[in-house]
Each structure stands twice: as structure tokens, then as C-alpha cells.
Coordinates of C-alpha atoms in Angstrom, one line a residue:
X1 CA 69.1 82.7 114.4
X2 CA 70.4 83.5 111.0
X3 CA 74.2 84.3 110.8
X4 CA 75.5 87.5 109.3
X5 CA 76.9 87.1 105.5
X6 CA 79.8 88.9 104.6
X7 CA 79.9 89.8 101.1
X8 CA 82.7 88.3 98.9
X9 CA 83.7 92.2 97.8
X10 CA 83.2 93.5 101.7
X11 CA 85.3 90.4 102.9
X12 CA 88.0 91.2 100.6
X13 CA 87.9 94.5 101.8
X14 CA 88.5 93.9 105.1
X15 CA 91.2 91.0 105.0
X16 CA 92.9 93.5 102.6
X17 CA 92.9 96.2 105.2
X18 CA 94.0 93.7 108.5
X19 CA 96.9 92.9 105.8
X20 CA 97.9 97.0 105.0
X21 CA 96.7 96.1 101.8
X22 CA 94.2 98.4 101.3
X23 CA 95.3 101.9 102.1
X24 CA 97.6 103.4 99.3
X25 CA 101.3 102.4 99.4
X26 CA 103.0 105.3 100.9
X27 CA 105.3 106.5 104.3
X28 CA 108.1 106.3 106.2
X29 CA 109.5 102.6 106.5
X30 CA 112.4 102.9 109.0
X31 CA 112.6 102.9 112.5
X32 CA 109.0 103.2 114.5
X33 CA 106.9 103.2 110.9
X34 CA 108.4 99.8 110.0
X35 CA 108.4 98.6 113.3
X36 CA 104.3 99.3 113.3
X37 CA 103.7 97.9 110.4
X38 CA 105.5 94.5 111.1
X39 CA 103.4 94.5 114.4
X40 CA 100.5 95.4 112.7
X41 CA 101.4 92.3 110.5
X42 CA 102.0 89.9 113.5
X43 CA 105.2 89.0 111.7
X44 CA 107.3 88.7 108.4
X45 CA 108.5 85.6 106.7
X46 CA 111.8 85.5 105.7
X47 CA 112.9 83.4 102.7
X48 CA 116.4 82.8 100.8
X49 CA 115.5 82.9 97.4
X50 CA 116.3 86.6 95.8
X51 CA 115.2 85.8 92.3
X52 CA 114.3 89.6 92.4
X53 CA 114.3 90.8 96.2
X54 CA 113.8 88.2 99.2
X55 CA 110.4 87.2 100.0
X56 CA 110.5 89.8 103.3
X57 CA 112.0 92.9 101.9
X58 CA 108.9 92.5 98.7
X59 CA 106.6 92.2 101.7
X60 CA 107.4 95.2 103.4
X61 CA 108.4 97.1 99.7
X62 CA 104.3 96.4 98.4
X63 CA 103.0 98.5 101.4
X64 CA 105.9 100.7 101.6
X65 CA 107.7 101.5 98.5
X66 CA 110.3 103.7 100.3
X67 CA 111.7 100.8 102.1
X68 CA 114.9 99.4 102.0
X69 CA 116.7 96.1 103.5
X70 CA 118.8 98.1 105.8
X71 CA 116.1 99.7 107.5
X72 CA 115.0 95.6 108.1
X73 CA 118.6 94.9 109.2
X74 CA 118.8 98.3 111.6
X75 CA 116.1 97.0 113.8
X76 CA 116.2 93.7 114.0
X77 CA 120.3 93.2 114.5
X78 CA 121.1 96.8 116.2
X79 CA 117.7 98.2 117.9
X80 CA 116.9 94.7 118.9
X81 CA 113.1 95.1 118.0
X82 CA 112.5 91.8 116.5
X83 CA 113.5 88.4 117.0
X84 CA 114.0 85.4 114.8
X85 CA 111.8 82.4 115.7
X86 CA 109.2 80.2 113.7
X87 CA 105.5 80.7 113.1
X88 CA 104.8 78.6 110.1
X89 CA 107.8 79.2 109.1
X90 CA 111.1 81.7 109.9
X91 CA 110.3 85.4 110.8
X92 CA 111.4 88.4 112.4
X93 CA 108.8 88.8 115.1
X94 CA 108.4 92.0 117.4
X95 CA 110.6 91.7 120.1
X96 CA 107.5 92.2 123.1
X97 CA 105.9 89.1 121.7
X98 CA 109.0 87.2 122.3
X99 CA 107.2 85.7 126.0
X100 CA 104.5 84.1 124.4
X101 CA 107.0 81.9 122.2
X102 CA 107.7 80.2 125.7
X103 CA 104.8 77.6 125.3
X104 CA 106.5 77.0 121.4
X105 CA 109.9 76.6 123.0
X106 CA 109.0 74.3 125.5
X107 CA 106.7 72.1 122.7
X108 CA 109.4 72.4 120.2
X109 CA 111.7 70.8 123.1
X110 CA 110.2 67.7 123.3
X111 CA 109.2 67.8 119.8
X112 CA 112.2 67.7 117.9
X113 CA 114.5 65.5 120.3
X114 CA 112.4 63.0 119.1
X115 CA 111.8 64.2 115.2
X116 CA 115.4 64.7 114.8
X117 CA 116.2 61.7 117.0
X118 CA 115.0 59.8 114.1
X119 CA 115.5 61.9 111.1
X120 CA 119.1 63.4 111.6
X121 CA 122.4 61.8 112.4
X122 CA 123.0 60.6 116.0
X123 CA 124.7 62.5 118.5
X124 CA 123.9 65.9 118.5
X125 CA 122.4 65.8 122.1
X126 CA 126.1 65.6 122.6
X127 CA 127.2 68.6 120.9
X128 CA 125.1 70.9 123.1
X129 CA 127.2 71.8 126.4
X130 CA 130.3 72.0 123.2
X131 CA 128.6 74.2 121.5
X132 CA 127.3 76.8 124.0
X133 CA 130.9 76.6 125.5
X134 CA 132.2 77.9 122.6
X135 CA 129.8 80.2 122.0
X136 CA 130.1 81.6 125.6
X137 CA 134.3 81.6 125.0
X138 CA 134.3 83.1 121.2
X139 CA 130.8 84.8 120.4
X140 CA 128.3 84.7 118.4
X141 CA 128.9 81.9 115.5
X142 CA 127.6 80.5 112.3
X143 CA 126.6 76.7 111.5
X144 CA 129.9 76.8 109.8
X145 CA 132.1 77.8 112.9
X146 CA 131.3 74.9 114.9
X147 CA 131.5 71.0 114.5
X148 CA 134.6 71.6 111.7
X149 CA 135.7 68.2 112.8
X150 CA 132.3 66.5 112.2
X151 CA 132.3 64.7 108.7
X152 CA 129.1 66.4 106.5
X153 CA 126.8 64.0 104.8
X154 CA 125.3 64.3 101.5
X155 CA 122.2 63.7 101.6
X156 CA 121.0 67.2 101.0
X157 CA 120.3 70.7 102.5
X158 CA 118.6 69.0 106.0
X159 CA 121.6 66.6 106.5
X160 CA 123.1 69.0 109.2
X161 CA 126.5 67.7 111.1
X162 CA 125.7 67.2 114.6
X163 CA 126.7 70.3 115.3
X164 CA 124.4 72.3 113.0
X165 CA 121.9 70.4 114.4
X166 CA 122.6 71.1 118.3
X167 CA 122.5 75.0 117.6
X168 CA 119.1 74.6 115.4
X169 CA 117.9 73.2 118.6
X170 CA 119.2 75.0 121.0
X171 CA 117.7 78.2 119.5
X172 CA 113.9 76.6 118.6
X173 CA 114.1 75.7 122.2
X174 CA 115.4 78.5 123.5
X175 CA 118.9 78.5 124.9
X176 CA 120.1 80.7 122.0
X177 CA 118.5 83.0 119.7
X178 CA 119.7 84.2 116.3
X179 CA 121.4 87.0 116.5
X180 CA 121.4 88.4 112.9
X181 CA 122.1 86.8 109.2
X182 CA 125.5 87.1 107.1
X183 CA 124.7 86.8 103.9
X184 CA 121.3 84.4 104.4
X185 CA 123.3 82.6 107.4
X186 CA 121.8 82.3 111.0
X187 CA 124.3 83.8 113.5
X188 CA 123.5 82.3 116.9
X189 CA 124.2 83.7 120.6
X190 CA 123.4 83.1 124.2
X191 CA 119.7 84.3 124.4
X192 CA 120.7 86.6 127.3
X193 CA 123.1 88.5 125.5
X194 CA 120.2 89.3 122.6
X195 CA 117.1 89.4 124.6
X196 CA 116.3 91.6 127.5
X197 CA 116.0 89.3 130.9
X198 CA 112.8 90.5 131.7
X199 CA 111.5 88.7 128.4
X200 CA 113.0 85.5 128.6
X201 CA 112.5 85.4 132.6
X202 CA 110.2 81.8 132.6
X203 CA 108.3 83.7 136.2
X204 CA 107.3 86.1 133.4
X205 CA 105.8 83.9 130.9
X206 CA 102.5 83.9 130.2
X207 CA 100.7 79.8 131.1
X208 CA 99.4 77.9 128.3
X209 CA 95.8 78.8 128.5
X210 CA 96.8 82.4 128.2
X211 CA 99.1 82.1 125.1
X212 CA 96.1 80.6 123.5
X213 CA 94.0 83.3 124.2
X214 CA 96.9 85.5 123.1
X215 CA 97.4 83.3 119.6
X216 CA 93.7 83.1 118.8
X217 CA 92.8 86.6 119.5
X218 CA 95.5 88.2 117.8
X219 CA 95.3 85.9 115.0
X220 CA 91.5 86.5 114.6
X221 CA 92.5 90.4 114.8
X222 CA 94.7 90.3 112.1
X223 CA 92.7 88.1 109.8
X224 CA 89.4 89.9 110.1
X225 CA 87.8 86.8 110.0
X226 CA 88.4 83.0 110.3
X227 CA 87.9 79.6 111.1
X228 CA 89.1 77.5 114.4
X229 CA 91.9 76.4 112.2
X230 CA 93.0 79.2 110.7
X231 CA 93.8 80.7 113.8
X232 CA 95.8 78.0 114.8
X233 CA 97.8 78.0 111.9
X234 CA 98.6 81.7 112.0
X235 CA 101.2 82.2 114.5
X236 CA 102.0 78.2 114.0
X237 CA 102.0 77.2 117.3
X238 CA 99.1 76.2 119.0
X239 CA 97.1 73.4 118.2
X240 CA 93.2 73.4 115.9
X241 CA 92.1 71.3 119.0
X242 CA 93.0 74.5 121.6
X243 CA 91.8 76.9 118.7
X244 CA 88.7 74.9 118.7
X245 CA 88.1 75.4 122.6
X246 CA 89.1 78.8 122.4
X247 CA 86.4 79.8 119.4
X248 CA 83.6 78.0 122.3
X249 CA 84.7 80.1 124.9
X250 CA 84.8 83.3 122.9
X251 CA 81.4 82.5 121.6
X252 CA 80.1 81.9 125.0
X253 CA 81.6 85.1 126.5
X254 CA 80.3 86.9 123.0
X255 CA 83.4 88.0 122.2
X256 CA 83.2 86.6 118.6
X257 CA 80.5 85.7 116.9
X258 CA 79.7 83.3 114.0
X259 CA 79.3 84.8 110.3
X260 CA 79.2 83.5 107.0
X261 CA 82.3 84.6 104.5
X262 CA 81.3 84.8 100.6
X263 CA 83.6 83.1 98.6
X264 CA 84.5 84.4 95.0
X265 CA 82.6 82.0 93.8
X266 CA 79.5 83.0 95.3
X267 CA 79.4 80.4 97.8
X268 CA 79.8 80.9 101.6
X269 CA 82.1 79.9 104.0
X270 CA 81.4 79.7 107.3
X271 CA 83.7 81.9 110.3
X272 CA 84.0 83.3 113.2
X273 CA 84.5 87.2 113.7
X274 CA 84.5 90.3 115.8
X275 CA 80.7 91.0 116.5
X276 CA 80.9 94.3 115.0
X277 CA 82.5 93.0 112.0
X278 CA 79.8 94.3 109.5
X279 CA 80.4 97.8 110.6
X280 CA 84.2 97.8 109.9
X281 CA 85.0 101.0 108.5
X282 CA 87.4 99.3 105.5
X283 CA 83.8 98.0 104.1
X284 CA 82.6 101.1 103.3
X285 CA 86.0 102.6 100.7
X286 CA 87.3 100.7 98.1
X287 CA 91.1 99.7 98.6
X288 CA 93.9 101.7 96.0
X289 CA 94.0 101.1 92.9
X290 CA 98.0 100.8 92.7
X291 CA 99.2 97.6 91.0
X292 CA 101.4 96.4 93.1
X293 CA 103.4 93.2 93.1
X294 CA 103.3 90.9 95.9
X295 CA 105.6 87.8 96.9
X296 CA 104.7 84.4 97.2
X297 CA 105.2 84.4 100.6
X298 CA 103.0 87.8 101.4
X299 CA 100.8 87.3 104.4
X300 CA 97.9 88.1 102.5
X301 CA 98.5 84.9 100.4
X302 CA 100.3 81.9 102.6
X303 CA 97.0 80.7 102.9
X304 CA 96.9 79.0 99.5
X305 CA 93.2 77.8 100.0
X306 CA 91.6 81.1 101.8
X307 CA 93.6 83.4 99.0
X308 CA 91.6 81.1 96.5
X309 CA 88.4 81.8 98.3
X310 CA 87.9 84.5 99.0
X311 CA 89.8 86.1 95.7
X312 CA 89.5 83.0 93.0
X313 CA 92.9 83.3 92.3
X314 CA 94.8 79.8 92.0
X315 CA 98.0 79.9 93.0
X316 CA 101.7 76.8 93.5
X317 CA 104.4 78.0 93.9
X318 CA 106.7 75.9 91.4
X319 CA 110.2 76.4 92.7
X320 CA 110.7 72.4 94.0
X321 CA 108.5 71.4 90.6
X322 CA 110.6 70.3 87.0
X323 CA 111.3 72.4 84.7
X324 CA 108.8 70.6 82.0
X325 CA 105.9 70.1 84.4
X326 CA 105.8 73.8 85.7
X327 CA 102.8 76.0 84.4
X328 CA 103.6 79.3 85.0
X329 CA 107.5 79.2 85.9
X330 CA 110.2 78.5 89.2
X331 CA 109.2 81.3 91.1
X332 CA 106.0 84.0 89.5
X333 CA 104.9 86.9 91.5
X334 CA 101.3 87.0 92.1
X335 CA 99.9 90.7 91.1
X336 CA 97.5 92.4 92.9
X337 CA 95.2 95.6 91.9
X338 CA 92.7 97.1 94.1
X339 CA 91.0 94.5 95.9
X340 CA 92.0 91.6 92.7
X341 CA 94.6 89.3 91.7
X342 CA 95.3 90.3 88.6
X343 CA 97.8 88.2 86.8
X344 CA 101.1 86.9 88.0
X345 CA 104.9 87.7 86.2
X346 CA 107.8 85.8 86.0
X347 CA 111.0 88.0 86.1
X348 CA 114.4 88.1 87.2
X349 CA 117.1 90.5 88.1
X350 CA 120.6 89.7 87.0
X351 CA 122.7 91.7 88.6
X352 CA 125.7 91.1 86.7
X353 CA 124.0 92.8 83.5
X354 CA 122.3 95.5 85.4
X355 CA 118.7 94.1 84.0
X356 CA 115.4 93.1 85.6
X357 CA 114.3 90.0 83.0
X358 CA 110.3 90.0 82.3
X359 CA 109.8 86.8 80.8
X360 CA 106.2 86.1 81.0
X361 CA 103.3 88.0 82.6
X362 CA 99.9 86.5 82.8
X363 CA 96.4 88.1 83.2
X364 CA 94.0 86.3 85.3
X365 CA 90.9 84.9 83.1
X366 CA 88.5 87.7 82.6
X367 CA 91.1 90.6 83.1
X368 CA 91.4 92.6 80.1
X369 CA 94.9 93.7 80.0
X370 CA 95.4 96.7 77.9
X371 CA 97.5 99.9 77.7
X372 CA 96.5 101.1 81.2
X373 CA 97.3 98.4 82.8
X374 CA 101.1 97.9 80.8
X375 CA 101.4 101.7 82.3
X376 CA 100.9 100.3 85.6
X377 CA 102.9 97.4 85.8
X378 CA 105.7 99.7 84.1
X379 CA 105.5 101.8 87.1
X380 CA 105.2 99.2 89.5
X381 CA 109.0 97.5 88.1
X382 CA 110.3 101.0 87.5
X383 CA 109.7 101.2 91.3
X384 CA 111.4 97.5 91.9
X385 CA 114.2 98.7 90.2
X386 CA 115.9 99.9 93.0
X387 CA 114.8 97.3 95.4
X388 CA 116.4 94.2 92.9
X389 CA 119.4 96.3 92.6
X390 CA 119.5 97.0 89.1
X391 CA 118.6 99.8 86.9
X392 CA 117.2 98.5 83.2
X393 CA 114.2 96.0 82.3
X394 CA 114.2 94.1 79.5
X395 CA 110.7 92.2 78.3
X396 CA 111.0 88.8 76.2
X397 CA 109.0 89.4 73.1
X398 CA 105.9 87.7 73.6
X399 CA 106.2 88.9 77.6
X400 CA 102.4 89.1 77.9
X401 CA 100.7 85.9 77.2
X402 CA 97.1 84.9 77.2
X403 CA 95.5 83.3 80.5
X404 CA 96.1 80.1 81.1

């Protein structure tokens, strides 16, 4: 039986529309709106580097301009609708999908007492009845207000003091969960002063057969389409083997069925998708034409290798490469127009001076850049302005460079 083929333009379509990509950039983003749309994500990656805005607040800004980091802040430290835990990485996660991290806290358990066994400094299985005594006894704490006595080592960023280590375990595996940031620093607290008992309650948790269902399905519904081991890579906790056995079952019970993805180069991938993928109503209108400027970290392109695929668009980011080996620059913001990757910019707000720098901005081979598109990427950092927390741009003089 031949396999359905999903156009490279259609497939873009529709992984632009799973990723709120594809309607125009506009509403409420406070409260219940941003609370949808985060769901409607699965989850948002946060990062520490605020070069212009952190990697979480652009996220949430390209879909919804009239956001703001407080709104962020409101519900996940005082409404309580999102927790902190790890997919691939850290992210605020809606706070109803906080039972099916029970199979990752009970892996990451076992996993890291023996990782960090070996890779951090001895004796911080010893620091974990200290620490959640005073925790218990003073509050909610930082990495910074515990282990004071402990001598720090210097050998970089993941050379934690016992301490730091035993409340970096204790929350991946459960006992406490982050409680907020100050500043980019975790705050840590008993779980069951964060998290509603009837989510953290083991009877409640769902067994590991389900949460695979669970991860596979709502990966596969928020991707559109992909392969056994992209949906076990998109929450980041189950295994491609259990993704594999999932994508057999589904396909037995004719819940999924396989297709064949275009690539931008015309060749064609092979997937796995909804059966009535071809009839998806995002195939059928073409996505906004706003420019808008994504992160590095958008969920749309984590997936170095798929983003490539399915849009041609090669993208490192270069923040951990040398200055005189980088191409582009230490941290370039992919740009995105309609359903294309348009170029990328380096900029960079310094607050001090009130000034959003634009050193560089490159167009994507084939991408005529003219006075239409300058208009549109003026808008688009006119609309950053706020966001970065400044209120002028300044452009280098030979800002727009040829394609490399």
C-alpha cells in the first residue's frame, strides 16, 4: 500500500500551526490565555542568557507580542499553574501534567546517584536529611543558603558543593520542587508545600505503560507528525526503544498511521501521523506573514536536524564556540516569515545605554532582502523594544550582510 506524502509546503504548515506559529501574533497573554498557550506548547524552555530577552519570555513574546515576564512569573510562582522540571532541558510545565513526571522522577533517582556518584564530589548523599531539615525549619532556600561551610571547587559552573548537589537531586527526584527563581536562581521547597497532594500522591500516578502512551501521544499531537524517536525526545523522558513499541501498537490499533514528510530539499522522510493528517485544516491557509523573531531555543527549532528538514535552514548555536571560529556570532536569532526562515540577526540590548545593538543581520540564500522586508524587521525590534528593556536601536553600518 503506498504511504500518504505530505508536501514539504503542507508539512510546514502544519508543524507551524501545532507550534502557534501559524496564526497571526495577537491576544491576551496573562492568566488563562498564557496558560493555553504553554499547554498548547506542552512546555517552555527556560534559559539564562538575556542577550536581548531570555529564551522563554522570546518564546511566548513571537506568538504573543502583548506579553510580559510578569505575567510568566504570576502563574508559575503565585497561581501555581506550572512547575519547574526537565524535559530536554529546564521548563515551566503545566501544573496537571506534573503526575506523569513520576516515571522521570523515579528514573532520574537511580540515574543520577550513580552519574553524579562519579562525576561530582563525594558526599552529597549526606547532605540530604541536612538539607530538607533546614528547609523544613527556615523555608524555601537557594543553592547559596545551604552547605556555607562546604569548601566550593573550581572546576566550573557543574562543580556544585555537596550541598548544591543534594537539593539538585532532591528536586529531579522529587522530594522538592522549585519553588520560583530570584534573579535566574532556583528557589527550592518541600514538594508538598508547592504542589497540591492530590498530584504528587504515588496511588495517583499514572504506571509506566501509561506515561508512555501519555508521552508518545501528546508528543505526536503537538508535532503533527514524527518519527519513533522524535517522540521520545520531546518530553525527554521516555526511552526511543518504548517510543518504538508504542508507534507498533498505535499502528496496530490504527491510531497512527505511517506517511511520508517532504523535506525542503525535495526528498522524503518517512513518519508516523494522525490518519486524518492530510485533511488538517492548517494545510489549506497559508500561515501570517508577520516577521517575527524567534529564539534559539523556540520549540519550533530545538530540533536542529527536523528544523533543517523540513525548512532548509542550517542552524549552531555558537555561544560555547571561540570567538574567531564562530560564523554568524555568540548568540543570532533565527527569523522567521510566513512559513520560512528567513535570515538570522545578531543583536544586543545594553541596558545601561538604553540601546538595542544590531550588529549583523543575514538573509537566508535565495531571500531577496529589500525595502519591505527592512520595514518589517523594523517593526518587529520596534516591538522588542519593550520586551529587552530599552527604548532606541542602533544598526552597525554594514548591519545587513550578504548570505553566507
Amino acid at each position: 500500500m503506498t504511504r500518504p506524502v505530505l508536501d514539504n509546503t503542507s508539512a510546514r504548515r502544519v508543524f507551524l500551526d501545532r507550534h502557534a506559529l501559524h496564526e497571526p501574533p495577537q491576544g491576551a497573554a496573562h492568566g488563562d490565555p498564557l496558560k493555553t498557550l504553554i499547554t498548547r506548547l506542552g512546555f517552555v524552555q527556560l534559559d539564562s542568557i538575556n542577550t536581548v530577552a531570555r529564551a522563554h519570555d522570546l518564546i511566548l513574546f513571537a506568538r504573543r507580542p502583548r506579553y510580559r515576564p510578569k505575567a510568566l512569573d504570576t502563574l508559575y510562582t503565585r497561581d501555581r499553574a506550572l512547575f519547574e522540571h526537565w524535559t530536554h532541558d529546564a521548563a515551566v510545565i503545566p501544573i496537571e501534567f506534573y503526575p506523569q513526571w513520576h516515571m522521570r522522577r523515579t528514573r532520574d533517582a537511580e540515574r543520577l546517584k550513580k552519574a553524579w556518584s562519579k562525576d561530582r564530589r563525594a558526599g552529597f548523599e549526606a547532605q540530604y536529611q541536612t538539607v530538607l531539615d533546614h528547609i523544613r525549619d527556615n523555608g524555601a532556600c537557594s543553592s547559596s543558603d545551604v552547605g556555607t561551610d562546604e569548601k566550593k571547587g573550581s572546576g566550573g559552573w557543574w562543580d556544585w558543593h555537596p550541598s548544591k548537589t543534594a537539593l539538585e537531586y532532591l528536586w529531579r527526584s522529587g522530594a522538592l520542587a522549585v519553588t520560583g527563581r530570584s534573579g535566574f536562581q532556583k528557589r527550592y521547597d518541600l514538594t508538598e508545600r508547592v504542589i497540591d497532594t492530590a498530584l504528587t500522591d504515588p496511588a495517583n500516578a499514572p504506571g509506566t505503560e501509561e506515561t508512555i502512551d501519555w508521552c508518545c501521544s501528546q508528543a505526536l499531537d503537538r508535532l503533527g507528525f514524527a518519527s519513533h524517536s522524535e517522540l521520545a525526545a520531546f518530553w525527554g523522558h521516555i526511552r526511543p526503544a518504548e517510543a518504538q513499541i508504542w508507534v507498533k501498537q498505535a499502528l496496530a490499533r490504527g491510531t497512527i498511521v505511517p506517511v511520508d514528510i517532504q523535506s525542503a530539499d525535495g526528498s522524503l522522510r518517512a513518519a508516523y501521523a494522525r490518519p486524518d493528517l492530510l485533511d488538517d485544516p492548517a494545510i489549506q491557509s497559508p500561515p501570517s506573514p508577520r516577521l517575527r523573531i524567534l529564539s534559539p531555543f523556540d520549540p519550533a527549532l530545538r530540533d536542529r536536524k527536523r528544523a533543517e528538514q523540513l525548512f532548509g535552514f542550517h542552524y549552531r548555536i555558537e555561544v560555547f564556540v571561540p570567538e574567531p571560529k564562530r560564523t554568524y556570532g555568540y548568540y543570532v536569532f533565527p527569523i522567521l516569515e510566513g512559513d520560512r526562515l528567513v535570515g538570522r540577526i545578531d543583536m544586543k540590548a545594553f541596558r545601561a545605554e538604553d540601546t538595542l545593538r544590531v550588529r549583523a543581520c543575514w538573509p537566508e540564500r535565495g531571500i531577496r532582502w529589500g525595502k519591505g522586508r527592512t520595514a518589517a524587521l523594523m517593526a518587529e525590534l520596534n516591538r522588542i523594544l519593550n520586551l529587552a528593556g530599552v527604548s532606541e536601536i542602533d544598526f552597525a553600518p554594514d548591519w545587513l550582510r550578504a548570505p553566507l
